[in-house]
Coordinates of N, CA, C and O in Angstrom, one line a residue:
R1 N -2.7 18.7 -1.7 CA -3.6 18.1 -2.6 C -4.0 16.7 -2.1 O -3.1 16.0 -1.9
D2 N -5.3 16.4 -2.0 CA -5.7 15.1 -1.6 C -6.1 14.2 -2.7 O -6.1 13.0 -2.6
E3 N -6.4 14.8 -3.8 CA -7.0 14.1 -5.0 C -6.8 14.8 -6.1 O -6.9 16.0 -6.2
M4 N -6.6 14.2 -7.3 CA -6.4 14.8 -8.6 C -7.3 14.1 -9.6 O -7.4 12.9 -9.6
I5 N -8.1 14.7 -10.5 CA -9.0 14.2 -11.4 C -8.5 14.4 -12.7 O -8.1 15.4 -13.1
F6 N -8.6 13.4 -13.6 CA -8.1 13.4 -14.9 C -9.4 13.1 -15.8 O -10.2 12.3 -15.4
F7 N -9.4 13.8 -16.9 CA -10.6 13.4 -17.9 C -9.9 13.1 -19.2 O -9.1 13.8 -19.7
N8 N -10.3 11.9 -19.8 CA -9.9 11.5 -21.2 C -11.0 11.8 -22.0 O -12.1 11.0 -22.1
P9 N -11.0 12.9 -22.8 CA -12.3 13.2 -23.7 C -12.4 12.2 -24.8 O -13.6 12.0 -25.1
E10 N -11.4 11.5 -25.3 CA -11.5 10.5 -26.3 C -12.4 9.3 -25.8 O -13.2 8.8 -26.6
A11 N -12.1 9.0 -24.6 CA -12.9 7.8 -24.0 C -14.1 8.2 -23.1 O -15.0 7.5 -22.8
G12 N -14.2 9.6 -22.8 CA -15.3 10.1 -22.0 C -15.3 9.6 -20.7 O -16.3 9.5 -20.0
K13 N -14.0 9.4 -20.1 CA -14.0 8.8 -18.8 C -13.1 9.7 -17.8 O -12.1 10.3 -18.3
Y14 N -13.5 9.7 -16.5 CA -12.7 10.4 -15.5 C -11.9 9.4 -14.7 O -12.3 8.3 -14.6
S15 N -10.8 9.8 -14.2 CA -10.0 9.1 -13.4 C -9.5 9.8 -12.2 O -9.3 11.1 -12.4
A16 N -9.5 9.2 -11.1 CA -9.0 10.0 -9.8 C -8.0 9.3 -9.2 O -7.8 8.1 -9.2
I17 N -6.9 10.1 -8.7 CA -5.8 9.5 -7.9 C -5.7 10.3 -6.7 O -6.0 11.4 -6.5
G18 N -5.1 9.6 -5.6 CA -4.8 10.2 -4.3 C -3.5 10.7 -4.0 O -2.7 10.8 -5.1
T19 N -3.0 10.9 -2.9 CA -1.8 11.5 -2.5 C -0.6 10.7 -3.1 O 0.2 11.5 -3.7
V20 N -0.6 9.5 -3.0 CA 0.7 8.8 -3.6 C 0.6 8.8 -5.1 O 1.7 8.9 -5.8
G21 N -0.6 8.5 -5.6 CA -0.7 8.8 -7.1 C -0.4 10.0 -7.7 O 0.4 10.0 -8.6
I22 N -0.6 11.1 -6.9 CA -0.3 12.4 -7.3 C 1.3 12.6 -7.3 O 2.0 13.0 -8.3
E23 N 2.0 11.9 -6.3 CA 3.4 12.0 -6.1 C 4.0 11.2 -7.3 O 5.0 11.7 -8.0
I24 N 3.5 10.2 -7.6 CA 4.0 9.3 -8.8 C 3.8 10.1 -10.0 O 4.7 10.1 -11.0
W25 N 2.6 10.6 -10.2 CA 2.4 11.4 -11.3 C 3.4 12.6 -11.7 O 3.9 12.8 -12.7
Q26 N 3.6 13.3 -10.6 CA 4.6 14.4 -10.6 C 6.0 13.8 -10.9 O 6.7 14.4 -11.7
L27 N 6.3 12.8 -10.4 CA 7.6 12.2 -10.7 C 7.8 11.6 -12.1 O 8.8 11.7 -12.7
L28 N 6.7 11.1 -12.7 CA 6.6 10.7 -14.1 C 6.7 11.8 -15.0 O 7.2 11.7 -16.1
A29 N 6.3 13.0 -14.6 CA 6.5 14.2 -15.4 C 8.0 14.6 -15.8 O 8.2 15.1 -16.8
D30 N 8.9 14.1 -14.9 CA 10.3 14.3 -15.2 C 10.6 13.0 -16.0 O 11.0 12.0 -15.5
R31 N 10.8 13.2 -17.3 CA 11.1 12.0 -18.2 C 12.3 11.3 -18.0 O 12.6 10.3 -18.6
D32 N 13.2 12.0 -17.2 CA 14.6 11.3 -17.0 C 14.6 10.4 -15.9 O 15.5 9.8 -15.5
R33 N 13.4 10.3 -15.2 CA 13.3 9.3 -14.1 C 12.9 7.9 -14.5 O 11.9 7.8 -15.2
S34 N 13.6 6.9 -14.0 CA 13.2 5.5 -14.3 C 12.2 5.2 -13.1 O 12.1 5.8 -12.1
L35 N 11.6 4.0 -13.3 CA 10.5 3.6 -12.3 C 11.4 3.2 -11.0 O 10.9 3.5 -10.0
A36 N 12.6 2.7 -11.2 CA 13.3 2.6 -10.0 C 13.7 3.7 -9.2 O 13.7 3.8 -7.9
E37 N 14.1 4.8 -10.0 CA 14.3 6.1 -9.2 C 13.0 6.7 -8.7 O 13.1 7.3 -7.5
I38 N 11.9 6.5 -9.2 CA 10.7 6.9 -8.6 C 10.4 6.2 -7.4 O 10.1 6.7 -6.4
C39 N 10.7 4.9 -7.4 CA 10.6 4.1 -6.1 C 11.6 4.6 -5.1 O 11.3 4.6 -3.9
D40 N 12.9 4.8 -5.5 CA 13.8 5.4 -4.4 C 13.2 6.7 -3.8 O 13.3 6.7 -2.5
H41 N 12.6 7.5 -4.6 CA 11.9 8.8 -3.9 C 10.9 8.4 -3.0 O 10.9 8.8 -1.9
L42 N 10.0 7.4 -3.4 CA 8.8 7.1 -2.7 C 9.1 6.4 -1.3 O 8.6 6.5 -0.3
L43 N 10.3 5.5 -1.5 CA 10.7 4.8 -0.3 C 11.3 5.8 0.9 O 11.2 5.5 2.0
A44 N 11.8 6.9 0.4 CA 12.2 7.9 1.4 C 11.0 8.8 1.9 O 11.1 9.3 3.0
E45 N 9.9 8.7 1.3 CA 8.7 9.5 1.6 C 7.7 8.7 2.4 O 6.9 9.3 3.2
F46 N 7.6 7.4 2.0 CA 6.5 6.7 2.6 C 7.1 5.3 3.2 O 8.0 4.9 2.8
D47 N 6.2 4.9 4.1 CA 6.6 3.6 4.8 C 6.1 2.4 4.0 O 5.0 2.0 4.1
V48 N 7.0 2.0 3.1 CA 6.6 0.9 2.2 C 7.9 0.2 1.8 O 9.1 0.7 1.8
D49 N 7.9 -1.1 1.5 CA 9.1 -2.0 1.1 C 9.3 -1.8 -0.3 O 8.3 -1.4 -1.1
R50 N 10.5 -2.1 -0.9 CA 10.7 -1.9 -2.3 C 9.9 -2.8 -3.3 O 9.4 -2.3 -4.1
E51 N 9.8 -4.0 -2.8 CA 8.9 -4.9 -3.7 C 7.5 -4.4 -3.9 O 7.0 -4.4 -5.1
T52 N 6.9 -4.0 -2.8 CA 5.5 -3.4 -2.9 C 5.6 -2.1 -3.7 O 4.6 -1.9 -4.5
C53 N 6.5 -1.3 -3.4 CA 6.6 0.1 -4.2 C 6.8 -0.3 -5.6 O 5.9 0.4 -6.5
E54 N 7.6 -1.1 -6.1 CA 7.8 -1.3 -7.5 C 6.6 -1.9 -8.1 O 6.3 -1.5 -9.2
R55 N 5.9 -2.8 -7.5 CA 4.6 -3.4 -8.0 C 3.5 -2.2 -8.1 O 2.9 -2.3 -9.1
D56 N 3.4 -1.6 -7.0 CA 2.4 -0.4 -7.2 C 2.8 0.6 -8.1 O 1.7 1.1 -8.8
V57 N 4.0 0.9 -8.3 CA 4.1 2.0 -9.3 C 4.1 1.4 -10.6 O 3.3 2.1 -11.6
S58 N 4.3 0.1 -10.9 CA 4.1 -0.5 -12.2 C 2.6 -0.7 -12.4 O 2.1 -0.3 -13.6
D59 N 1.8 -0.9 -11.4 CA 0.4 -1.1 -11.6 C -0.2 0.3 -11.8 O -1.1 0.5 -12.8
F60 N 0.2 1.3 -11.3 CA -0.2 2.6 -11.4 C 0.1 3.1 -12.9 O -0.9 3.7 -13.6
V61 N 1.3 2.9 -13.3 CA 1.6 3.3 -14.7 C 0.7 2.4 -15.7 O 0.1 3.0 -16.7
K62 N 0.4 1.2 -15.5 CA -0.5 0.4 -16.3 C -1.7 0.9 -16.4 O -2.4 1.1 -17.4
Q63 N -2.3 1.3 -15.2 CA -3.8 1.9 -15.1 C -3.8 3.2 -15.9 O -4.8 3.4 -16.6
M64 N -2.8 4.0 -15.8 CA -2.8 5.3 -16.5 C -2.7 5.2 -18.0 O -3.5 5.8 -18.9
V65 N -1.8 4.1 -18.4 CA -1.7 3.8 -19.9 C -3.1 3.2 -20.3 O -3.6 3.6 -21.3
D66 N -3.7 2.4 -19.6 CA -5.0 1.6 -20.0 C -6.1 2.7 -20.0 O -7.0 2.7 -20.9
A67 N -6.1 3.7 -19.3 CA -7.0 4.8 -19.2 C -6.8 5.8 -20.3 O -7.5 6.8 -20.5
G68 N -5.6 5.7 -21.1 CA -5.3 6.7 -22.1 C -4.6 8.0 -21.6 O -4.7 8.9 -22.3
L69 N -4.1 7.9 -20.4 CA -3.6 9.1 -19.7 C -2.0 9.2 -19.9 O -1.5 10.3 -19.8
L70 N -1.5 8.1 -20.1 CA -0.1 8.1 -20.4 C 0.2 7.2 -21.5 O -0.7 6.3 -22.0
S71 N 1.3 7.2 -22.2 CA 1.7 6.3 -23.2 C 3.1 5.8 -22.9 O 3.9 6.6 -22.4
R72 N 3.3 4.6 -23.2 CA 4.8 4.1 -23.0 C 5.6 4.4 -24.1 O 5.2 4.4 -25.2
V73 N 6.9 4.7 -23.8 CA 7.8 5.1 -24.8 C 8.9 4.0 -24.7 O 9.5 3.8 -23.6
Q74 N 9.3 3.3 -25.9 CA 10.3 2.3 -25.9 C 11.6 3.0 -26.2 O 11.7 3.8 -27.1
D75 N 12.7 2.6 -25.5 CA 14.0 3.1 -25.8 C 14.6 2.5 -27.1 O 14.4 1.3 -27.4

């Protein structure tokens, strides 16, 4: 898959993500994974340093929350 499209009917907006976004999305589907564990997986799959990975994953989650596609759960 090269791209995944999401639609938020409440906002009437579409969002698209690419290959890395799809990977993050799939890893987020496993609720037992922390953002650090997601980065561990991505570091093994992609040529990226930990600092960039953590920032990008955090930014991705924020964008998905802002788009109404994810919600944060507090422990």
